[in-house]
PDB file of C-alpha atoms in Angstrom:
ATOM      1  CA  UNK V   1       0.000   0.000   0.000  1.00  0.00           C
ATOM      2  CA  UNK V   2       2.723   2.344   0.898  1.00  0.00           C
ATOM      3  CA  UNK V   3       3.929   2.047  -3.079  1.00  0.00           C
ATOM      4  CA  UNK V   4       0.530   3.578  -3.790  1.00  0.00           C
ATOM      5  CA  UNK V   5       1.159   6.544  -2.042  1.00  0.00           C
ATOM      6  CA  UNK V   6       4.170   7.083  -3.849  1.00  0.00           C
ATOM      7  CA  UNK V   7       3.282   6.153  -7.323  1.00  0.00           C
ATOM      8  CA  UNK V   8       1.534  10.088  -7.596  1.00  0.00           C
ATOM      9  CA  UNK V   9       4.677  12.087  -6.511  1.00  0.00           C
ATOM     10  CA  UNK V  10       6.641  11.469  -9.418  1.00  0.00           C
ATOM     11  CA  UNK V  11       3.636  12.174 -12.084  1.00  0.00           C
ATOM     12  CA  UNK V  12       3.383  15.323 -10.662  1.00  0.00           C
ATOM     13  CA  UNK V  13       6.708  16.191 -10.610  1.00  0.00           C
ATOM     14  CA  UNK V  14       6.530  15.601 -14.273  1.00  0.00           C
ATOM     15  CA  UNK V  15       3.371  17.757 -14.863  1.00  0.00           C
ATOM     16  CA  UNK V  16       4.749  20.822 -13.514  1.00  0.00           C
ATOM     17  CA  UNK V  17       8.156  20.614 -13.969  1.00  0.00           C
ATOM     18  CA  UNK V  18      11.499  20.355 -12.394  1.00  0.00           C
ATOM     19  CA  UNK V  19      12.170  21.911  -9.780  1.00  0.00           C
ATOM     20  CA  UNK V  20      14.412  25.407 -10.237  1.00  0.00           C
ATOM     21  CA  UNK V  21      13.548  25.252 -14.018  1.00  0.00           C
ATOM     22  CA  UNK V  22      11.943  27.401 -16.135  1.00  0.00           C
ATOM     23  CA  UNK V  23      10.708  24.907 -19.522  1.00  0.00           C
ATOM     24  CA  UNK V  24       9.656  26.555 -22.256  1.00  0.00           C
ATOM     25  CA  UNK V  25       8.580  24.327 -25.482  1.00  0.00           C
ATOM     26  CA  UNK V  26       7.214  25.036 -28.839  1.00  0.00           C
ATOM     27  CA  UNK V  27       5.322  22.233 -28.854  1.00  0.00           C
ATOM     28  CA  UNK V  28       3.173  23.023 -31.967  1.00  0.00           C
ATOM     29  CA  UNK V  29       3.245  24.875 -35.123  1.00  0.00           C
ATOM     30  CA  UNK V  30       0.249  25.037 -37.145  1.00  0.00           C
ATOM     31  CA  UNK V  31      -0.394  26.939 -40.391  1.00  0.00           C
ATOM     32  CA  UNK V  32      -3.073  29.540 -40.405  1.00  0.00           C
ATOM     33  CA  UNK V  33      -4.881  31.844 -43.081  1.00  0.00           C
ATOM     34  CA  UNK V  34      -2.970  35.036 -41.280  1.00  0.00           C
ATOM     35  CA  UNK V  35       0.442  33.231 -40.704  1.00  0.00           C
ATOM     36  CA  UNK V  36       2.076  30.733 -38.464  1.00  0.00           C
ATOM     37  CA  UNK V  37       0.566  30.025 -35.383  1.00  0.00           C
ATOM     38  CA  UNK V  38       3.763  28.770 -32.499  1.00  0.00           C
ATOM     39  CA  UNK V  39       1.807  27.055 -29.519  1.00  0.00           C
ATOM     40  CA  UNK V  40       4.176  27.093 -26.354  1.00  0.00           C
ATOM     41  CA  UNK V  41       4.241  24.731 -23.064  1.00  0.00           C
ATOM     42  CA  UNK V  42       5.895  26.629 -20.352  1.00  0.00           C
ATOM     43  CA  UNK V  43       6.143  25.148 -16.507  1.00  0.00           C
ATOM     44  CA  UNK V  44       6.967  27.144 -14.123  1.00  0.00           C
ATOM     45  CA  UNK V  45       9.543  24.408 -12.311  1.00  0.00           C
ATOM     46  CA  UNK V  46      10.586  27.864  -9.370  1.00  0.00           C
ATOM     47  CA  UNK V  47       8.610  28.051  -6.300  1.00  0.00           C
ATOM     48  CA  UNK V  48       7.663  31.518  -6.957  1.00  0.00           C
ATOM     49  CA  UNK V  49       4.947  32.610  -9.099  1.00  0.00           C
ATOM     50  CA  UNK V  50       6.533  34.775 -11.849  1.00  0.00           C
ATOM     51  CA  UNK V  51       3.973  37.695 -12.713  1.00  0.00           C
ATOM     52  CA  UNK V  52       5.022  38.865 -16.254  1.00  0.00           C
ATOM     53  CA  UNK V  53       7.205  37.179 -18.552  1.00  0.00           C
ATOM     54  CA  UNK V  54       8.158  38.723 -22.077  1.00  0.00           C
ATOM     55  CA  UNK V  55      11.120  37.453 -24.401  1.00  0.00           C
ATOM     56  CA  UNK V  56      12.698  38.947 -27.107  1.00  0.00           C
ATOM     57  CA  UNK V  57      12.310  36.702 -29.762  1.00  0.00           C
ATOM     58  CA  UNK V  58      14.359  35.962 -33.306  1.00  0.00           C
ATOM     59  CA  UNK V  59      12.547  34.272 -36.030  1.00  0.00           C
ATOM     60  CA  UNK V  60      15.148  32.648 -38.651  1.00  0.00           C
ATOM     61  CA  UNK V  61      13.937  31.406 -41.640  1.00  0.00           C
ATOM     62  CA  UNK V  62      15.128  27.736 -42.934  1.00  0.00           C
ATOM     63  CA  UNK V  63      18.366  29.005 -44.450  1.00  0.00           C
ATOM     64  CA  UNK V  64      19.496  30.533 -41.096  1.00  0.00           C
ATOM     65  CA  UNK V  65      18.812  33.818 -42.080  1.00  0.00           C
ATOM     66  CA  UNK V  66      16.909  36.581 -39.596  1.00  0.00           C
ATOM     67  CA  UNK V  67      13.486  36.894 -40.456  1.00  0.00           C
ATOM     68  CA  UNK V  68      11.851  39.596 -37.798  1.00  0.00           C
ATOM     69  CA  UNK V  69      13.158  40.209 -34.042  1.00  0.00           C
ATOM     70  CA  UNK V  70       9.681  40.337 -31.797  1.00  0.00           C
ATOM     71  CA  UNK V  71       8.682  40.337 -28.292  1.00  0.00           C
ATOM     72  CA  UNK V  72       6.368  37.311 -27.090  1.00  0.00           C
ATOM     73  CA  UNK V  73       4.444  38.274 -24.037  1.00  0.00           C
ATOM     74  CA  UNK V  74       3.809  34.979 -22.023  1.00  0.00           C
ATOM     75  CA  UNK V  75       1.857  36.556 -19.516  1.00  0.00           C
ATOM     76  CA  UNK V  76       1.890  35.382 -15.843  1.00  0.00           C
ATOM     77  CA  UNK V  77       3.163  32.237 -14.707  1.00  0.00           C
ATOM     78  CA  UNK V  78       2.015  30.510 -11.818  1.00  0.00           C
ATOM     79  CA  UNK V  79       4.772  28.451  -9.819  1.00  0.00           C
ATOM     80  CA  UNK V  80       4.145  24.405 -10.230  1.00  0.00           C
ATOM     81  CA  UNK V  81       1.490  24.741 -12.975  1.00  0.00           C
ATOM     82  CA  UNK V  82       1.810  24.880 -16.655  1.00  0.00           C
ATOM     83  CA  UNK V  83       0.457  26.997 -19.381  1.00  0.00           C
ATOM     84  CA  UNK V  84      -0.091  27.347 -22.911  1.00  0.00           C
ATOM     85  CA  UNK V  85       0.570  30.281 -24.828  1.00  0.00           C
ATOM     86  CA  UNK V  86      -0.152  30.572 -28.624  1.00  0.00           C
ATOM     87  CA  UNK V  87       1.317  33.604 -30.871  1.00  0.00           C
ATOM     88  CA  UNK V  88       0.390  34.029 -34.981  1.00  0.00           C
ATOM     89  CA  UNK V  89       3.571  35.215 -36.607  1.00  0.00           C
ATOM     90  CA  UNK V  90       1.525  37.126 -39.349  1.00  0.00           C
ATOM     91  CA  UNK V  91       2.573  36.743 -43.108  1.00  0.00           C
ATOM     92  CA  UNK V  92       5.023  33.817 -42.315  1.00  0.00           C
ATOM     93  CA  UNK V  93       3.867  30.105 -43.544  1.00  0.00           C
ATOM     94  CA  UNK V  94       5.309  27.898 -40.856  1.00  0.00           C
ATOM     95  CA  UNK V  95       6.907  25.858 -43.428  1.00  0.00           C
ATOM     96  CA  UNK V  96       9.506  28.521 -43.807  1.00  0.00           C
ATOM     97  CA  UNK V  97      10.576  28.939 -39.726  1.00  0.00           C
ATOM     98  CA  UNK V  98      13.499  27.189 -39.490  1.00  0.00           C
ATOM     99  CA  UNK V  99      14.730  28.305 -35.803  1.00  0.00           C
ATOM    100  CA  UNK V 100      13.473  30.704 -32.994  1.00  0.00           C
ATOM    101  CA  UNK V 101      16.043  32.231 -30.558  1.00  0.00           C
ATOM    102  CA  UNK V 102      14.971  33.555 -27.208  1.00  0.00           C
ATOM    103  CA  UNK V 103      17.435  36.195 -26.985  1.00  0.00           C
ATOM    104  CA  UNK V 104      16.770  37.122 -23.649  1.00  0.00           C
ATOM    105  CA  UNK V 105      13.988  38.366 -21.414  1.00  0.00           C
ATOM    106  CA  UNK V 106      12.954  41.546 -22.029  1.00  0.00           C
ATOM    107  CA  UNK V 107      10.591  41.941 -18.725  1.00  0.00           C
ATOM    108  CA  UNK V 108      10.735  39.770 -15.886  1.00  0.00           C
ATOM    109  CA  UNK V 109       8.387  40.419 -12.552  1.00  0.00           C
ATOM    110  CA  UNK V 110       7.974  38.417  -9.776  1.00  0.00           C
ATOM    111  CA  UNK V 111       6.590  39.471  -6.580  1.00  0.00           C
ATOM    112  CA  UNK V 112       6.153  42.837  -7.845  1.00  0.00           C
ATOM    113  CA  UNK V 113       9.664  43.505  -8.488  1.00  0.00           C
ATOM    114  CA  UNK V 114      12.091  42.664 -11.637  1.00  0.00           C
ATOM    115  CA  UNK V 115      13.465  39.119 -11.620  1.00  0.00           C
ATOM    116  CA  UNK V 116      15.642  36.687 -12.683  1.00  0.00           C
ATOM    117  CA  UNK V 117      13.386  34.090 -12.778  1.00  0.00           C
ATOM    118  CA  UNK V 118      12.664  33.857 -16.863  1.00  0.00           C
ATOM    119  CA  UNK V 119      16.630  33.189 -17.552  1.00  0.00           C
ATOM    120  CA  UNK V 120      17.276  31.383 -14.211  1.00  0.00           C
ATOM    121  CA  UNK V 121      16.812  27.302 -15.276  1.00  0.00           C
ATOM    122  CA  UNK V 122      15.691  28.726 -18.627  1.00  0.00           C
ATOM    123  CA  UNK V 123      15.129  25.185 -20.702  1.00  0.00           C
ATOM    124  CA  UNK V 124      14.138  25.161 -24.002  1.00  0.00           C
ATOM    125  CA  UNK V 125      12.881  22.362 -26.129  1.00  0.00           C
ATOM    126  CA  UNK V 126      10.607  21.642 -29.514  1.00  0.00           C
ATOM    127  CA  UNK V 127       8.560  19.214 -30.342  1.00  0.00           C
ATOM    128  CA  UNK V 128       8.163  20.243 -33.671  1.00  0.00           C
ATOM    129  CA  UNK V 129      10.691  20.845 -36.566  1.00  0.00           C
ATOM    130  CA  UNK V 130      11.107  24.417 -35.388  1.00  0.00           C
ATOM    131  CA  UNK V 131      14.353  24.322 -33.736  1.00  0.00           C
ATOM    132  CA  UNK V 132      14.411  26.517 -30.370  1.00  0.00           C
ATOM    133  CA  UNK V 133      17.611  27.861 -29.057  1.00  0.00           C
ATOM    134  CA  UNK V 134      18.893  30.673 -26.568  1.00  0.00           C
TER     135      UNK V 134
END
């Protein structure tokens, strides 16, 4: 019985993260009439909620090449619980996104103050064949 009790820790460890990391993952791209729409899984893996989260963001096109630089606001963050965010990069066909770079955040709050928390344990993945990098 006492294996029972266990058995939900580590499934929920999963779900929200590891602990002290930040994971960010495209974990969709899906062409629409307007452009290319990037769906993002982010877990907030800190124990502190993080309030405002924006990231200056490089699109490169297949060839490597720099596309547009733009800011992707991912809103709050609440500590242990994960989100999805969704962005349309307007007049781009998905087909031609080769890469995206998180170049850094470009706000950061936590507890009503700037933070750290958005670079701190930053870990980015893809589950798509949109490379991400930083």
């Amino acid at each position: 019985m006492p294996l029972l009790a266990l058995l939900p820790l580590p499934l929920a460890a999963q779900e929200t993260g590891a602990a002290g990391v930040l994971s960010l993952e495209l974990n969709a791209t899906k062409s629409v009439e307007s452009g290319c729409q990037l769906s993002f899984l982010i877990r907030n893996g800190h124990d502190t909620d993080i309030d405002a989260a924006v990231y200056e963001t490089v699109l490169l096109n297949t060839e490597g090449q720099v596309d547009r630089l733009t800011l992707f606001d991912f809103g709050s963050l609440p500590a242990g619980r994960p989100r999805v965010r969704q962005f349309v990069v307007p007049g781009t066909g998905c087909d031609g996104l080769g890469q995206i770079l998180i170049n850094g955040a470009n706000r950061c709050e936590a507890g009503g103050a700037e933070s750290d928390l958005c670079t701190k344990g930053l870990e980015l993945k893809s589950r798509s064949d949109v490379e991400v990098i930083g």
